[in-house]
Amino acid sequence: MAGEGHRRNYSSTTSSNECSPTVGTDTPIMATPLRKVCDRILGFASSCRKNTAPYGRRIFYRDVEQDEFQYGNTHCLSSYYSVFVVRLAIMIGKVMMTQVQILPLLSKELGSENEMEFIAYAMLAILIGLLTILTWHFTRSYTKKSLDTLASGLRYEILQRPILRMWNILNSTAEITAAQVKLSEYVIRRYSKPANQAEQVELYEVMRDITWALFSSRKALNAITINYRNGFVQAFHRDHRSNNTFYIYSDLVNYSINSQGSYDTNMFSSHQAWDDQSIHRNVSAIWYREPLDPVSGEKKGKASPIPPDDLINIAGLSQVPDGAASWHVAVSKYTDSPLLQAALPVWDSSNKSIVAVVGVTTSLFSVGQLMRELVEVHSGYIYLTSQEGYLLATSTNAPLLTNSTTRPNLIMAVDTEEPIIRMGARWLEKDYGNKLTPGQIVHVENAKLGDQQYYIDSFFLNLKRLPIVGVIIIPRRYIMGKVDERAFKTLVILISASLCILVIGCVCILILTNGVSKEMKLRAELISHLDARRRAEASNNYKSQFLANMSHELRTPMAAVIGLLDILICDDCLTNEQYATVTQIRKCSTALLRLLNNILDLSKVESGKLVLEDAEFDLGRELEGLIDMFSVQCINHNVEAVLDLSDDMPKLVRGDSARAVQIFANLISNSIKFTTTGHIILRGWCENINTFNDARFHLDQKKMRCAPKPKLRQQGNHMKKAWKKDNKMILWFEIDDTGCGIDPGKWESVFESFEQADPSTTRLHGGTGLGLCIVRTLVNKMGGEIKVVKKNGSGTLMRLYLLLNTPADGADLHCQVDFSSQNIVVLLALYGSMGRVIMSQWLHKIGLTTSGVSDWNELTQVLRKLFHVRRRENGFDVNCSLNEPLKSEVLNIEDMKDPVFIIVVDIALLDLSTDIWKEQINSLDKFSGKAKFAWMLNHDTSNAIKMELRKKGHLLMVNKPLYKAKMIHILETVIKEKDLERQKQSPDAARAKTKDGDMHECLEIDSTHFDTASSEESDMAEMGKSNSPSTFHLREKRRETEKMASESQCQSFKKCLVELANVDAESREDPCQIRPNSPSTQYGKDMLVCNKQAPFSTQNESSKHEERISESSSHKEQGNSYSSKAGNLDGLRILLAEDTPVLQRVATIMLEKMGAKVIAVGDGLQAVEALNCISSEKDFKRESPGDDGERGLQTDIQDSPRYDLVLMDCQMPKMDGYEATKAIRKSESGTGFHIPIVALTAHAMSSDEAKCLEVGMDAYLTKPIDYKLMVSTILSLTKRTA
Amino acid sequence: MDVLSQLQRQLADFLASLYREGFVDDQFTQLQKLQDESSPDFVMEVVSLFFEDCEKLVNNMAKVLEQQVVDFKQVDSHVHQLKGSSSSIGAARIRNVCIAFKTFCEGQNREGCLRCLQQVNHEHAQLKANLQSLFTLERQIVAAGGSVPAMQ
């Protein structure tokens, strides 16, 4: 019966058992450990009634399936996912890389750095973020997955153990119960019909024994109870706490056997009959408890009555309503753990009615024990509850029962004292409701209980009538603690690392892009600067060009103004006031022109249009002329002008004489302007470039001067020429004045344009501040430098050097007469101390004995001393009060044997204010035989004085200032005279007569002549208005000088002005005037005029002035009417080479109007041909020698095809003017003939002029052709004076 | 006689306006002064020569400037010639344009050159028209039996 029940009860088990493999076959190898667990469970289950097994197994299988599925699924998914992520990352990485590569390109092209930077930052951030996430993901997810798997395994393992124990308990309880039931059935059948009380008692006795046997065999049992149908109760109870065993039975008195019958019949009809009420029906029944010996079962003490159900639960019929086994959780007073009670009915023999109910109670204490042990090993909490939530066992020591006053009760898991369990239970309750459905499994990984994370797993044991829920709570830390920690740490590290990388990357990008952008910015700036500079240069260029272009336009009206003023001045009808006004206007215009020229000069230099000439010139003479010129001004200012050039200065240098002179003119005029007293010295010395190592301004000037003359001079001529080819000389100059000086702070700035040391100077001295600027530019242009240097004493010392070429044969002209052998004594009686000192130094150097005095008294004293000494030899003695140095000098002189005395007397020593000077001159008479007197005249020395001097036989006169060349003249003249005297042996009488015939006896050095003769070329250039303002400028000054000179000679101011008015004409004439003289002088163009001729020359000049006046009036006429001018060019044959028909026509008409014969050709080639075809004719004509002869010839043969002049356009087709000129000059070379060629060009720059002159043209005219200019140019070139 | 004086005044006014507006300058006056009995049509001759020359040069320059690679040197020489001839007859405006033109040539500025060329053309046309009317006036005066007043 029991077996059947078994089978019936567990048929479902088998079926599920059978079908389980089919489910299991699907499970892969992965699940084998779980399978083993299941098998073990199955093993247990098959040996006993396992109503829970199917569920459990199914749960497990499902779990396995699910898990496996999930695992596979997640595995698949995650692998797909990771592959995808990796691909994505690679793609993004590639994109980033390309972008990073593109970045610089982008930045270069776009130039929008900010945008670019932003992109870079964003990309970097994205990249780093992705990297971080990926790393974190890979490190974490896989670990977590595997750990999770392991952890869930562990949890099941842990859970399984208490469950197994539970089952064990259940099994043993069930076994005991079953055994009890069988035995009871057996016993009851034997006493099936107890007839009487005794049998009944016997039955109970037997039952008691049997029960005891079973009870004692199972120590773990808490109690075994048998509840008979008649209400009799037999029970054994073991109190585990006190280790006492009791036997409990009810009083038999109240139970009748009969009552069984009625009850039996309706047992199946109504189960309600067997309810608990039946037991409690007779509450009056008395139960007894008697302690037993736990081993033998003997009575140990007296039975004591206890209230029914007081101690233990007696399983009654109510617990087996359907006659099947039932489970029940009970509590007892004597245990503090819940009790598990199994109840089975005992059937009667007919198997139709229940005669008794057997209950077996087992304590669940041991389950708790096991749980505790498990928990000790694994930590965490495990508990079992009933379906209703009553705690059955926990892994903690918390009490499972509440002690109420009446009896202990089970407590709910949610009310337990253990906080974790309580919280877990509450959590479960909250999330899953009060009741778990059977078979439900809860698996939570991250339950937050308190402040910790727990794994919660619960499962459901579906025991018949006693479903049990098992819950395991494991702190997450226990399983995943390290992993979480690591994961957290990794995350932190990754994040911090990525942040670092991000920051570093940002910084890198910032630095890189910063560099790039900085570079870009710099480049942009540079470009803009370059642009600006180019623009500035261009505008500057335009300005310069404009100015240069304007030169002609500006100067022409000025020239016109000045010319007209000159004409006006010549007008006799002017009143005195008008005359003064006009003169003033004339002066102002001149000043304006000068200023204009300065500005134009400057602009020309700036525009790079200034071309320096490279021609030989005598620098010494130029400077002497300059000093002569300025000395007039100086003497007026009472300033001494001294020229001090060293002997080693090359006589001839190559360079632009006009510009060089302009430099010094500007400097000297500047010095004069600021010097009121004292002196102005122009010093010069030379330094050969070969010996020039480290030329510095700070070198001592004296040292420089003492530098030995180049030794090379002593070397052979051949050698000399070799290096002189490109012999650059460094010529040093100093302009030393005793003026107001310049503030050291301004030493640099005075050379700037429009800069003056003191703004007030403009008021005081005038000037524009351009002079020094021009000087500097010119000096720099000549390869030199200028600066102001420190000077002892007041005044300014300007020092400059020029780099000039010396011509190959320059040094050969350096011949000097050796005066030292002549035994000459020079007595310098000069007013200005500076000039005297310098001169005497020089004289000493060349070996002459000198002595100097500065006033008349001294002079007479020295003279007396010198000559009285000689007289003393003849018996005289004079006491002289001379100062010491003079005395010693005099003594020195006395020692000399037969000296030649030269006494240079400044006219200023004479007292000119009164008539005393005549006496003074007379007083010198007595020395005239013993010494030669040379007189230094002022420019304004009156003729009366000159006449007086001549009368007295003082024929040697020179103008101030005294410089070397003049001194040499004096010396030479004296020596020559001496020689003559010696030759003639008639020292006294014959001298005067010879002198008369000798042109050299009287020296009157005339600066005017000197000037005009200086350079023919510059004359022409000026006449052509040819942009050489410097000469113009200089010329203006010279004119002033001239003016003064002529003033003194003619005493006619008006006439002088007339002379000025006709500057053009005059200069045109000058060459002719001077030419006959120039060869006659030994020293270039210095004029030596015989004293006897002097009055004549004045006469001549004045007559010349008359001529000029008439000339100018004729000019005036010409200006008004062309017809009157006709004949000006009468008979001239002019070849006009001009390609432009218009110009050709115009020029032809112009020239023809003036009486010239014009032959026009279209280009340079034709011009050359035209000239060549007549060259043969020329040949025989040139036979007549001399200029005059030729000119005569020329006028004679009017109709010959000879040309007097060529007007050559510069730009022409086929052959331009330059080429044509070259060709013409080439064909001329060797014949000695030189046809004047005048350039015609629209270019107005001096460079063009230079080019014209370079190819051999003689003059230069700019278009449009100016009549006057053309005529004057042509006239000057053809040398036809009107 | 009345007509004649009117014509003469007209001529004087016209000439003055020409000077004022800068079409011609003193050089033109000089040119006019050169004209006398021996060369009665001198001015016209020269001016027509100039116009011929000018047209030729302008055409040449236009041709050169049209080319892909402009030979600025050539243009420059043309301009130079034009400048010379224009300043010789006193065509001030053309000369001024030429100065600018030359600068552009030196700067190798093609656009500037073209602009200047146009300007030259324009000035040329204007001058031509003006001078033609001037000559017509003069001829009318001569036809009326008067004499062309000389400029001072």
Short mmCIF file of C-alpha atoms in Angstrom, two decimals, chain A residues 160-463:
data_model
loop_
_atom_site.label_atom_id
_atom_site.label_comp_id
_atom_site.label_asym_id
_atom_site.label_seq_id
_atom_site.Cartn_x
_atom_site.Cartn_y
_atom_site.Cartn_z
CA GLN A 160 22.69 22.94 -2.88
CA ARG A 161 24.29 21.80 0.32
CA PRO A 162 21.66 23.03 2.77
CA ILE A 163 19.07 21.82 0.37
CA LEU A 164 20.59 18.42 0.39
CA ARG A 165 20.66 18.46 4.13
CA MET A 166 17.08 19.49 4.12
CA TRP A 167 16.27 16.64 1.95
CA ASN A 168 18.24 14.38 4.14
CA ILE A 169 16.21 15.47 7.06
CA LEU A 170 13.08 15.18 5.12
CA ASN A 171 14.04 11.77 3.92
CA SER A 172 14.91 10.49 7.31
CA THR A 173 11.76 11.92 8.75
CA ALA A 174 9.78 10.37 5.98
CA GLU A 175 11.48 7.05 6.50
CA ILE A 176 10.84 7.08 10.17
CA THR A 177 7.31 8.06 9.63
CA ALA A 178 6.81 5.34 7.08
CA ALA A 179 8.37 2.78 9.36
CA GLN A 180 6.22 3.89 12.23
CA VAL A 181 3.19 3.71 10.06
CA LYS A 182 3.98 0.19 8.91
CA LEU A 183 4.64 -0.94 12.37
CA SER A 184 1.56 0.76 13.66
CA GLU A 185 -0.50 -0.84 10.95
CA TYR A 186 0.88 -4.15 11.81
CA VAL A 187 0.26 -3.77 15.51
CA ILE A 188 -3.15 -2.31 15.08
CA ARG A 189 -4.18 -5.13 12.77
CA ARG A 190 -3.17 -7.61 15.41
CA TYR A 191 -5.32 -5.89 17.86
CA SER A 192 -7.81 -4.93 15.31
CA LYS A 193 -10.80 -5.36 17.40
CA PRO A 194 -9.86 -4.70 20.94
CA ALA A 195 -12.57 -6.18 22.86
CA ASN A 196 -11.93 -4.73 26.15
CA GLN A 197 -9.96 -2.23 27.99
CA ALA A 198 -7.15 -4.65 28.65
CA GLU A 199 -6.58 -5.35 25.04
CA GLN A 200 -6.74 -1.81 24.32
CA VAL A 201 -4.09 -1.15 26.90
CA GLU A 202 -2.01 -3.92 25.56
CA LEU A 203 -2.23 -2.47 22.15
CA TYR A 204 -1.06 0.81 23.48
CA GLU A 205 1.74 -0.89 25.34
CA VAL A 206 2.93 -2.59 22.21
CA MET A 207 2.65 0.55 20.28
CA ARG A 208 4.63 2.33 22.90
CA ASP A 209 7.44 -0.16 22.73
CA ILE A 210 7.59 -0.14 18.99
CA THR A 211 7.53 3.57 18.92
CA TRP A 212 10.23 3.76 21.50
CA ALA A 213 12.38 1.44 19.49
CA LEU A 214 12.08 3.65 16.49
CA PHE A 215 12.42 6.80 18.49
CA SER A 216 15.51 5.73 20.27
CA SER A 217 17.10 4.56 17.04
CA ARG A 218 16.87 8.02 15.64
CA LYS A 219 18.56 10.49 17.84
CA ALA A 220 17.86 13.37 15.60
CA LEU A 221 14.16 13.04 15.92
CA ASN A 222 12.45 15.49 18.08
CA ALA A 223 9.37 13.59 18.64
CA ILE A 224 7.20 10.76 17.42
CA THR A 225 3.54 10.99 18.07
CA ILE A 226 0.70 8.63 17.51
CA ASN A 227 -2.73 9.95 17.66
CA TYR A 228 -5.37 7.37 17.75
CA ARG A 229 -8.78 7.75 16.43
CA ASN A 230 -10.29 7.66 19.76
CA GLY A 231 -8.14 10.63 20.78
CA PHE A 232 -5.57 8.72 22.67
CA VAL A 233 -2.19 10.10 22.20
CA GLN A 234 1.15 8.53 22.59
CA ALA A 235 4.31 10.53 22.06
CA PHE A 236 7.96 10.48 22.67
CA HIS A 237 9.69 13.72 22.92
CA ARG A 238 13.28 14.57 23.12
CA ASP A 239 14.35 17.82 24.49
CA HIS A 240 17.67 18.56 22.83
CA ARG A 241 18.43 21.39 25.08
CA SER A 242 18.08 19.58 28.33
CA ASN A 243 18.88 16.25 26.73
CA ASN A 244 15.79 14.78 28.39
CA THR A 245 13.49 12.33 26.86
CA PHE A 246 9.85 12.24 27.74
CA TYR A 247 7.00 9.98 27.13
CA ILE A 248 3.72 11.72 26.81
CA TYR A 249 0.43 10.00 26.86
CA SER A 250 -3.15 10.94 27.45
CA ASP A 251 -5.42 9.61 30.07
CA LEU A 252 -7.21 6.64 28.83
CA VAL A 253 -10.31 7.26 30.89
CA ASN A 254 -12.14 9.38 28.46
CA TYR A 255 -11.65 7.27 25.43
CA SER A 256 -14.07 4.62 24.58
CA ILE A 257 -13.41 2.09 21.99
CA ASN A 258 -16.93 2.24 20.82
CA SER A 259 -16.95 5.64 19.91
CA GLN A 260 -14.62 4.55 17.16
CA GLY A 261 -17.36 2.89 15.20
CA SER A 262 -19.52 5.81 14.46
CA TYR A 263 -16.64 7.74 13.61
CA ASP A 264 -15.25 5.12 11.37
CA THR A 265 -18.24 5.05 9.12
CA ASN A 266 -18.42 8.60 8.20
CA MET A 267 -14.73 9.07 8.05
CA PHE A 268 -14.63 9.24 4.32
CA SER A 269 -17.90 10.99 4.06
CA SER A 270 -16.70 13.87 6.00
CA HIS A 271 -13.17 14.61 6.61
CA GLN A 272 -14.19 17.39 8.82
CA ALA A 273 -14.77 14.95 11.48
CA TRP A 274 -11.12 14.47 11.74
CA ASP A 275 -10.26 17.96 12.32
CA ASP A 276 -8.35 19.34 15.11
CA GLN A 277 -11.47 19.78 17.02
CA SER A 278 -11.62 16.14 17.55
CA ILE A 279 -8.44 16.31 19.38
CA HIS A 280 -9.30 19.34 21.30
CA ARG A 281 -12.73 18.11 21.68
CA ASN A 282 -11.98 16.69 24.91
CA VAL A 283 -9.89 19.42 26.27
CA SER A 284 -10.54 18.00 29.54
CA ALA A 285 -8.30 15.13 28.69
CA ILE A 286 -5.28 14.99 30.79
CA TRP A 287 -1.88 14.40 29.31
CA TYR A 288 0.94 12.98 31.22
CA ARG A 289 4.58 13.32 30.74
CA GLU A 290 7.04 11.08 32.21
CA PRO A 291 10.75 11.46 31.80
CA LEU A 292 12.55 8.53 30.39
CA ASP A 293 16.05 7.39 30.37
CA PRO A 294 17.18 8.36 26.92
CA VAL A 295 19.03 5.11 26.37
CA SER A 296 16.96 2.40 27.96
CA GLY A 297 13.60 3.99 27.88
CA GLU A 298 12.96 3.13 31.49
CA LYS A 299 10.84 5.45 33.49
CA LYS A 300 12.97 7.81 35.41
CA GLY A 301 10.46 9.80 37.20
CA LYS A 302 6.82 10.27 37.89
CA ALA A 303 4.46 11.11 35.24
CA SER A 304 3.24 14.60 35.53
CA PRO A 305 0.14 15.93 33.91
CA ILE A 306 0.57 18.56 31.33
CA PRO A 307 -1.97 20.44 29.32
CA PRO A 308 -2.56 18.92 25.93
CA ASP A 309 -0.54 20.18 23.08
CA ASP A 310 1.43 22.09 25.49
CA LEU A 311 4.78 20.69 24.68
CA ILE A 312 4.58 19.30 21.30
CA ASN A 313 2.40 19.22 18.30
CA ILE A 314 0.59 16.02 18.04
CA ALA A 315 -0.19 15.29 14.47
CA GLY A 316 -3.85 14.65 14.19
CA LEU A 317 -6.21 13.68 11.45
CA SER A 318 -6.53 17.19 10.39
CA GLN A 319 -3.04 16.95 9.06
CA VAL A 320 -3.74 14.08 6.83
CA PRO A 321 -7.11 14.98 5.44
CA ASP A 322 -6.71 13.01 2.25
CA GLY A 323 -4.89 10.22 3.87
CA ALA A 324 -1.62 11.17 2.29
CA ALA A 325 1.54 12.24 3.96
CA SER A 326 1.78 15.85 4.88
CA TRP A 327 4.46 18.19 6.00
CA HIS A 328 4.10 20.78 8.54
CA VAL A 329 6.30 23.29 10.24
CA ALA A 330 5.73 23.51 13.89
CA VAL A 331 7.13 25.26 16.84
CA SER A 332 7.63 23.98 20.25
CA LYS A 333 8.22 25.44 23.56
CA TYR A 334 11.30 23.48 24.08
CA THR A 335 13.20 24.24 20.96
CA ASP A 336 14.19 27.50 19.58
CA SER A 337 14.17 26.30 16.07
CA PRO A 338 11.23 25.39 13.98
CA LEU A 339 10.31 21.84 13.76
CA LEU A 340 9.47 19.88 10.72
CA GLN A 341 6.63 17.61 11.21
CA ALA A 342 5.62 14.83 8.89
CA ALA A 343 2.27 13.17 9.37
CA LEU A 344 1.04 9.92 7.89
CA PRO A 345 -2.20 8.16 8.52
CA VAL A 346 -2.33 4.63 9.69
CA TRP A 347 -4.98 2.70 7.82
CA ASP A 348 -6.89 -0.15 9.17
CA SER A 349 -6.65 -3.53 7.71
CA SER A 350 -9.37 -2.98 5.23
CA ASN A 351 -7.43 0.01 4.17
CA LYS A 352 -10.48 2.09 4.35
CA SER A 353 -10.25 4.04 7.48
CA ILE A 354 -7.62 5.77 9.34
CA VAL A 355 -7.08 4.43 12.74
CA ALA A 356 -4.27 6.63 13.78
CA VAL A 357 -2.06 9.39 12.62
CA VAL A 358 1.65 9.12 13.09
CA GLY A 359 3.63 12.32 13.35
CA VAL A 360 7.35 12.64 13.29
CA THR A 361 8.91 15.88 14.27
CA THR A 362 12.43 16.75 13.34
CA SER A 363 14.26 19.84 14.36
CA LEU A 364 15.55 22.02 11.54
CA PHE A 365 18.35 23.00 13.79
CA SER A 366 20.88 20.92 11.90
CA VAL A 367 20.00 22.68 8.66
CA GLY A 368 20.83 25.94 10.33
CA GLN A 369 24.01 24.34 11.55
CA LEU A 370 25.05 23.37 8.09
CA MET A 371 24.20 26.75 6.76
CA ARG A 372 26.31 28.31 9.37
CA GLU A 373 29.21 26.12 8.47
CA LEU A 374 28.82 26.92 4.84
CA VAL A 375 28.57 30.57 5.52
CA GLU A 376 31.66 30.43 7.62
CA VAL A 377 33.55 29.15 4.63
CA HIS A 378 31.96 31.27 1.96
CA SER A 379 30.54 34.20 3.85
CA GLY A 380 27.16 35.53 3.03
CA TYR A 381 23.79 34.55 4.33
CA ILE A 382 21.50 31.70 3.62
CA TYR A 383 18.00 31.23 4.85
CA LEU A 384 15.00 29.11 4.19
CA THR A 385 11.48 30.25 4.55
CA SER A 386 8.15 28.78 4.10
CA GLN A 387 6.06 29.93 1.25
CA GLU A 388 4.36 32.33 3.49
CA GLY A 389 7.67 33.87 4.45
CA TYR A 390 8.28 32.28 7.83
CA LEU A 391 11.88 31.68 8.51
CA LEU A 392 12.78 28.04 8.82
CA ALA A 393 16.50 28.18 9.03
CA THR A 394 19.12 30.79 8.71
CA SER A 395 22.86 30.81 8.64
CA THR A 396 22.86 33.21 11.51
CA ASN A 397 22.23 32.85 15.15
CA ALA A 398 19.26 35.08 15.11
CA PRO A 399 16.31 33.59 16.82
CA LEU A 400 13.79 32.05 14.53
CA LEU A 401 10.93 32.18 16.95
CA THR A 402 9.28 34.88 18.88
CA ASN A 403 8.49 34.22 22.37
CA SER A 404 5.00 35.43 22.88
CA THR A 405 3.32 34.94 26.18
CA THR A 406 1.35 31.99 25.09
CA ARG A 407 3.65 30.12 22.85
CA PRO A 408 6.53 30.67 20.48
CA ASN A 409 5.64 31.66 17.00
CA LEU A 410 7.54 31.60 13.76
CA ILE A 411 8.70 34.92 12.58
CA MET A 412 8.60 36.26 9.10
CA ALA A 413 11.86 36.65 7.28
CA VAL A 414 11.09 40.31 6.84
CA ASP A 415 10.91 40.70 10.57
CA THR A 416 13.99 38.88 11.56
CA GLU A 417 16.59 40.42 13.73
CA GLU A 418 19.39 39.78 11.29
CA PRO A 419 19.56 42.97 9.28
CA ILE A 420 20.96 41.53 6.10
CA ILE A 421 18.41 38.80 5.90
CA ARG A 422 15.66 41.19 6.76
CA MET A 423 16.75 43.60 4.14
CA GLY A 424 17.20 40.84 1.62
CA ALA A 425 13.76 39.54 2.34
CA ARG A 426 12.26 42.94 2.09
CA TRP A 427 14.10 43.57 -1.11
CA LEU A 428 12.75 40.37 -2.55
CA GLU A 429 9.32 41.13 -1.29
CA LYS A 430 9.43 44.54 -2.79
CA ASP A 431 10.64 43.34 -6.13
CA TYR A 432 8.78 40.11 -6.48
CA GLY A 433 5.78 40.49 -4.29
CA ASN A 434 4.82 38.55 -1.31
CA LYS A 435 4.70 35.26 -2.94
CA LEU A 436 7.00 33.55 -5.17
CA THR A 437 5.29 31.42 -7.64
CA PRO A 438 6.36 27.83 -7.45
CA GLY A 439 9.44 27.18 -9.42
CA GLN A 440 10.35 30.76 -9.73
CA ILE A 441 13.98 31.48 -9.46
CA VAL A 442 15.29 34.84 -8.64
CA HIS A 443 18.80 35.67 -9.55
CA VAL A 444 19.91 39.12 -8.79
CA GLU A 445 23.45 40.31 -9.06
CA ASN A 446 23.38 43.77 -7.75
CA ALA A 447 20.99 43.99 -4.88
CA LYS A 448 21.77 46.89 -2.76
CA LEU A 449 21.25 46.02 0.87
CA GLY A 450 22.28 48.68 3.24
CA ASP A 451 25.37 50.11 1.77
CA GLN A 452 26.67 46.99 0.19
CA GLN A 453 25.96 45.08 -2.91
CA TYR A 454 24.84 41.51 -2.69
CA TYR A 455 24.06 38.67 -4.91
CA ILE A 456 20.65 37.32 -4.10
CA ASP A 457 19.52 33.98 -5.37
CA SER A 458 16.34 32.35 -4.33
CA PHE A 459 14.77 29.13 -5.31
CA PHE A 460 11.64 27.36 -4.51
CA LEU A 461 11.34 23.90 -3.03
CA ASN A 462 7.88 22.60 -3.64
CA LEU A 463 7.41 20.14 -0.85
#
